[in-house]
């Protein structure tokens, strides 16, 4: 099976702020747009910011590897070099990390670099990378 791009539509309370954050901070190319929504290319995936002036972030968190992970959240599994470059770009833009870049599950199945931050509307994003992509769905360590 060939991996296909996913599509995700999500609410934002300010399209101009979303355009700056996703376009300038994250470096997403902009696709079609209107007065009510903007398509972005998020590392080859189509995300669409839809205007909802009343949009408010959900404040649920679950414990994962000693951190409180916001739910819901979305993001992309990147290569390690792309993950490192994005972490530096986000930090340079002054975005506050909810969970600063680190390696979770060190030495365990699924070991991964991860980071969490929020967009201007409070939507939580996670970007991760694996030193070994075989660990993406690992349940046991492989030899």
PDB file of C-alpha atoms in Angstrom:
ATOM      1  CA  UNK A   1       0.000   0.000   0.000  1.00  0.00           C
ATOM      2  CA  UNK A   2       1.306   3.433  -0.919  1.00  0.00           C
ATOM      3  CA  UNK A   3       1.001   5.956   1.899  1.00  0.00           C
ATOM      4  CA  UNK A   4      -1.413   8.714   0.933  1.00  0.00           C
ATOM      5  CA  UNK A   5      -1.655  12.228   2.384  1.00  0.00           C
ATOM      6  CA  UNK A   6      -4.181  12.712   5.156  1.00  0.00           C
ATOM      7  CA  UNK A   7      -6.699  15.563   5.341  1.00  0.00           C
ATOM      8  CA  UNK A   8      -7.569  17.339   8.571  1.00  0.00           C
ATOM      9  CA  UNK A   9      -9.944  20.285   9.066  1.00  0.00           C
ATOM     10  CA  UNK A  10      -9.741  22.149  12.376  1.00  0.00           C
ATOM     11  CA  UNK A  11     -11.136  25.358  13.901  1.00  0.00           C
ATOM     12  CA  UNK A  12      -9.220  28.597  14.362  1.00  0.00           C
ATOM     13  CA  UNK A  13     -10.523  31.864  15.809  1.00  0.00           C
ATOM     14  CA  UNK A  14      -8.322  34.118  13.622  1.00  0.00           C
ATOM     15  CA  UNK A  15      -7.409  33.319  10.000  1.00  0.00           C
ATOM     16  CA  UNK A  16      -4.659  35.953   9.832  1.00  0.00           C
ATOM     17  CA  UNK A  17      -2.959  34.478  12.906  1.00  0.00           C
ATOM     18  CA  UNK A  18      -3.346  30.964  11.460  1.00  0.00           C
ATOM     19  CA  UNK A  19      -1.898  32.105   8.116  1.00  0.00           C
ATOM     20  CA  UNK A  20       1.148  33.565   9.895  1.00  0.00           C
ATOM     21  CA  UNK A  21       1.665  30.593  12.219  1.00  0.00           C
ATOM     22  CA  UNK A  22       1.246  27.790   9.684  1.00  0.00           C
ATOM     23  CA  UNK A  23       2.766  29.718   6.780  1.00  0.00           C
ATOM     24  CA  UNK A  24       5.594  31.693   8.358  1.00  0.00           C
ATOM     25  CA  UNK A  25       6.423  29.818  11.566  1.00  0.00           C
ATOM     26  CA  UNK A  26       5.892  26.230  10.377  1.00  0.00           C
ATOM     27  CA  UNK A  27       6.756  26.945   6.736  1.00  0.00           C
ATOM     28  CA  UNK A  28       3.600  25.404   5.238  1.00  0.00           C
ATOM     29  CA  UNK A  29       2.742  26.380   1.693  1.00  0.00           C
ATOM     30  CA  UNK A  30      -0.731  27.836   1.335  1.00  0.00           C
ATOM     31  CA  UNK A  31      -3.203  26.289  -1.074  1.00  0.00           C
ATOM     32  CA  UNK A  32      -6.738  27.417  -1.784  1.00  0.00           C
ATOM     33  CA  UNK A  33      -8.403  29.779   0.650  1.00  0.00           C
ATOM     34  CA  UNK A  34     -11.495  31.891   1.204  1.00  0.00           C
ATOM     35  CA  UNK A  35     -12.722  34.332   3.817  1.00  0.00           C
ATOM     36  CA  UNK A  36     -13.603  31.327   5.991  1.00  0.00           C
ATOM     37  CA  UNK A  37     -10.808  28.771   5.530  1.00  0.00           C
ATOM     38  CA  UNK A  38      -7.205  28.217   4.400  1.00  0.00           C
ATOM     39  CA  UNK A  39      -5.608  25.042   3.001  1.00  0.00           C
ATOM     40  CA  UNK A  40      -2.027  24.358   4.055  1.00  0.00           C
ATOM     41  CA  UNK A  41       0.526  21.775   2.942  1.00  0.00           C
ATOM     42  CA  UNK A  42       1.822  20.317   6.214  1.00  0.00           C
ATOM     43  CA  UNK A  43       4.772  18.161   5.102  1.00  0.00           C
ATOM     44  CA  UNK A  44       2.726  16.788   2.192  1.00  0.00           C
ATOM     45  CA  UNK A  45      -0.574  16.519   4.074  1.00  0.00           C
ATOM     46  CA  UNK A  46      -3.601  18.753   3.589  1.00  0.00           C
ATOM     47  CA  UNK A  47      -4.749  20.614   6.672  1.00  0.00           C
ATOM     48  CA  UNK A  48      -7.506  23.198   6.558  1.00  0.00           C
ATOM     49  CA  UNK A  49      -7.920  25.972   9.107  1.00  0.00           C
ATOM     50  CA  UNK A  50     -11.644  26.824   9.278  1.00  0.00           C
ATOM     51  CA  UNK A  51     -12.756  30.086  10.861  1.00  0.00           C
ATOM     52  CA  UNK A  52     -14.763  29.687  14.063  1.00  0.00           C
ATOM     53  CA  UNK A  53     -14.570  32.935  16.077  1.00  0.00           C
ATOM     54  CA  UNK A  54     -15.755  31.020  19.158  1.00  0.00           C
ATOM     55  CA  UNK A  55     -13.125  28.255  18.844  1.00  0.00           C
ATOM     56  CA  UNK A  56     -11.628  27.281  22.185  1.00  0.00           C
ATOM     57  CA  UNK A  57      -8.983  24.633  22.844  1.00  0.00           C
ATOM     58  CA  UNK A  58      -9.961  21.436  24.620  1.00  0.00           C
ATOM     59  CA  UNK A  59      -8.218  21.176  27.996  1.00  0.00           C
ATOM     60  CA  UNK A  60      -7.840  17.410  28.388  1.00  0.00           C
ATOM     61  CA  UNK A  61      -4.435  15.879  29.132  1.00  0.00           C
ATOM     62  CA  UNK A  62      -3.204  12.312  29.525  1.00  0.00           C
ATOM     63  CA  UNK A  63      -0.005  11.182  31.228  1.00  0.00           C
ATOM     64  CA  UNK A  64       2.557   9.765  28.768  1.00  0.00           C
ATOM     65  CA  UNK A  65       6.170   9.074  29.755  1.00  0.00           C
ATOM     66  CA  UNK A  66       6.014  11.522  32.671  1.00  0.00           C
ATOM     67  CA  UNK A  67       4.448  14.391  30.700  1.00  0.00           C
ATOM     68  CA  UNK A  68       0.891  15.673  30.363  1.00  0.00           C
ATOM     69  CA  UNK A  69      -0.020  15.252  26.692  1.00  0.00           C
ATOM     70  CA  UNK A  70      -2.834  17.469  25.353  1.00  0.00           C
ATOM     71  CA  UNK A  71      -5.770  15.665  23.755  1.00  0.00           C
ATOM     72  CA  UNK A  72      -6.739  16.089  20.988  1.00  0.00           C
ATOM     73  CA  UNK A  73      -3.604  16.932  19.042  1.00  0.00           C
ATOM     74  CA  UNK A  74      -2.269  16.390  15.531  1.00  0.00           C
ATOM     75  CA  UNK A  75       1.041  16.510  13.714  1.00  0.00           C
ATOM     76  CA  UNK A  76       3.368  14.574  11.449  1.00  0.00           C
ATOM     77  CA  UNK A  77       6.069  11.949  11.898  1.00  0.00           C
ATOM     78  CA  UNK A  78       9.142  13.578  10.370  1.00  0.00           C
ATOM     79  CA  UNK A  79      12.656  12.439   9.580  1.00  0.00           C
ATOM     80  CA  UNK A  80      15.073  13.217  12.403  1.00  0.00           C
ATOM     81  CA  UNK A  81      16.800  16.046  10.440  1.00  0.00           C
ATOM     82  CA  UNK A  82      13.411  17.625   9.571  1.00  0.00           C
ATOM     83  CA  UNK A  83      12.271  17.259  13.204  1.00  0.00           C
ATOM     84  CA  UNK A  84      15.443  18.945  14.470  1.00  0.00           C
ATOM     85  CA  UNK A  85      15.061  21.773  11.934  1.00  0.00           C
ATOM     86  CA  UNK A  86      11.406  22.298  12.892  1.00  0.00           C
ATOM     87  CA  UNK A  87      12.261  22.340  16.613  1.00  0.00           C
ATOM     88  CA  UNK A  88      14.875  25.034  15.965  1.00  0.00           C
ATOM     89  CA  UNK A  89      12.480  27.014  13.744  1.00  0.00           C
ATOM     90  CA  UNK A  90       9.655  26.933  16.311  1.00  0.00           C
ATOM     91  CA  UNK A  91      12.013  27.895  19.135  1.00  0.00           C
ATOM     92  CA  UNK A  92      13.511  30.758  17.076  1.00  0.00           C
ATOM     93  CA  UNK A  93       9.969  32.050  16.422  1.00  0.00           C
ATOM     94  CA  UNK A  94       9.407  32.290  20.185  1.00  0.00           C
ATOM     95  CA  UNK A  95       6.646  29.683  20.289  1.00  0.00           C
ATOM     96  CA  UNK A  96       6.222  28.221  23.773  1.00  0.00           C
ATOM     97  CA  UNK A  97       6.539  24.472  23.955  1.00  0.00           C
ATOM     98  CA  UNK A  98       3.905  22.614  25.952  1.00  0.00           C
ATOM     99  CA  UNK A  99       6.384  19.744  25.998  1.00  0.00           C
ATOM    100  CA  UNK A 100       9.862  20.795  24.912  1.00  0.00           C
ATOM    101  CA  UNK A 101      11.704  18.632  22.371  1.00  0.00           C
ATOM    102  CA  UNK A 102      13.020  15.432  23.948  1.00  0.00           C
ATOM    103  CA  UNK A 103      13.343  11.678  23.367  1.00  0.00           C
ATOM    104  CA  UNK A 104      10.546   9.655  24.971  1.00  0.00           C
ATOM    105  CA  UNK A 105      10.518   5.917  25.688  1.00  0.00           C
ATOM    106  CA  UNK A 106      14.329   5.905  25.593  1.00  0.00           C
ATOM    107  CA  UNK A 107      15.602   2.352  25.097  1.00  0.00           C
ATOM    108  CA  UNK A 108      12.049   0.988  24.768  1.00  0.00           C
ATOM    109  CA  UNK A 109       9.817  -0.025  21.866  1.00  0.00           C
ATOM    110  CA  UNK A 110       8.657   3.110  20.103  1.00  0.00           C
ATOM    111  CA  UNK A 111      11.562   5.332  21.194  1.00  0.00           C
ATOM    112  CA  UNK A 112      10.918   8.702  19.557  1.00  0.00           C
ATOM    113  CA  UNK A 113      11.844  12.360  19.540  1.00  0.00           C
ATOM    114  CA  UNK A 114       8.755  14.458  20.247  1.00  0.00           C
ATOM    115  CA  UNK A 115       7.627  18.014  20.916  1.00  0.00           C
ATOM    116  CA  UNK A 116       4.281  19.686  21.561  1.00  0.00           C
ATOM    117  CA  UNK A 117       3.153  23.268  21.094  1.00  0.00           C
ATOM    118  CA  UNK A 118      -0.084  25.113  20.333  1.00  0.00           C
ATOM    119  CA  UNK A 119      -1.144  27.297  17.435  1.00  0.00           C
ATOM    120  CA  UNK A 120      -2.604  30.782  18.117  1.00  0.00           C
ATOM    121  CA  UNK A 121      -6.113  29.278  18.474  1.00  0.00           C
ATOM    122  CA  UNK A 122      -4.902  26.767  21.071  1.00  0.00           C
ATOM    123  CA  UNK A 123      -4.874  23.694  18.823  1.00  0.00           C
ATOM    124  CA  UNK A 124      -2.244  21.275  20.118  1.00  0.00           C
ATOM    125  CA  UNK A 125       0.340  19.947  17.677  1.00  0.00           C
ATOM    126  CA  UNK A 126       2.843  17.120  18.123  1.00  0.00           C
ATOM    127  CA  UNK A 127       5.735  16.444  15.803  1.00  0.00           C
ATOM    128  CA  UNK A 128       7.834  13.346  16.251  1.00  0.00           C
ATOM    129  CA  UNK A 129      10.678  11.433  14.628  1.00  0.00           C
ATOM    130  CA  UNK A 130      12.205   8.020  15.019  1.00  0.00           C
ATOM    131  CA  UNK A 131      15.863   7.084  14.690  1.00  0.00           C
ATOM    132  CA  UNK A 132      14.436   3.833  13.269  1.00  0.00           C
ATOM    133  CA  UNK A 133      11.082   4.154  11.479  1.00  0.00           C
ATOM    134  CA  UNK A 134      10.401   0.476  12.268  1.00  0.00           C
ATOM    135  CA  UNK A 135       9.692   1.686  15.819  1.00  0.00           C
ATOM    136  CA  UNK A 136       6.582   3.637  14.696  1.00  0.00           C
ATOM    137  CA  UNK A 137       4.217   0.781  15.587  1.00  0.00           C
ATOM    138  CA  UNK A 138       6.637  -1.315  17.665  1.00  0.00           C
ATOM    139  CA  UNK A 139       5.241  -3.241  20.603  1.00  0.00           C
ATOM    140  CA  UNK A 140       8.418  -5.188  21.364  1.00  0.00           C
ATOM    141  CA  UNK A 141      12.088  -4.486  20.871  1.00  0.00           C
ATOM    142  CA  UNK A 142      13.498  -6.079  17.734  1.00  0.00           C
ATOM    143  CA  UNK A 143      16.919  -7.707  17.617  1.00  0.00           C
TER     144      UNK A 143
END
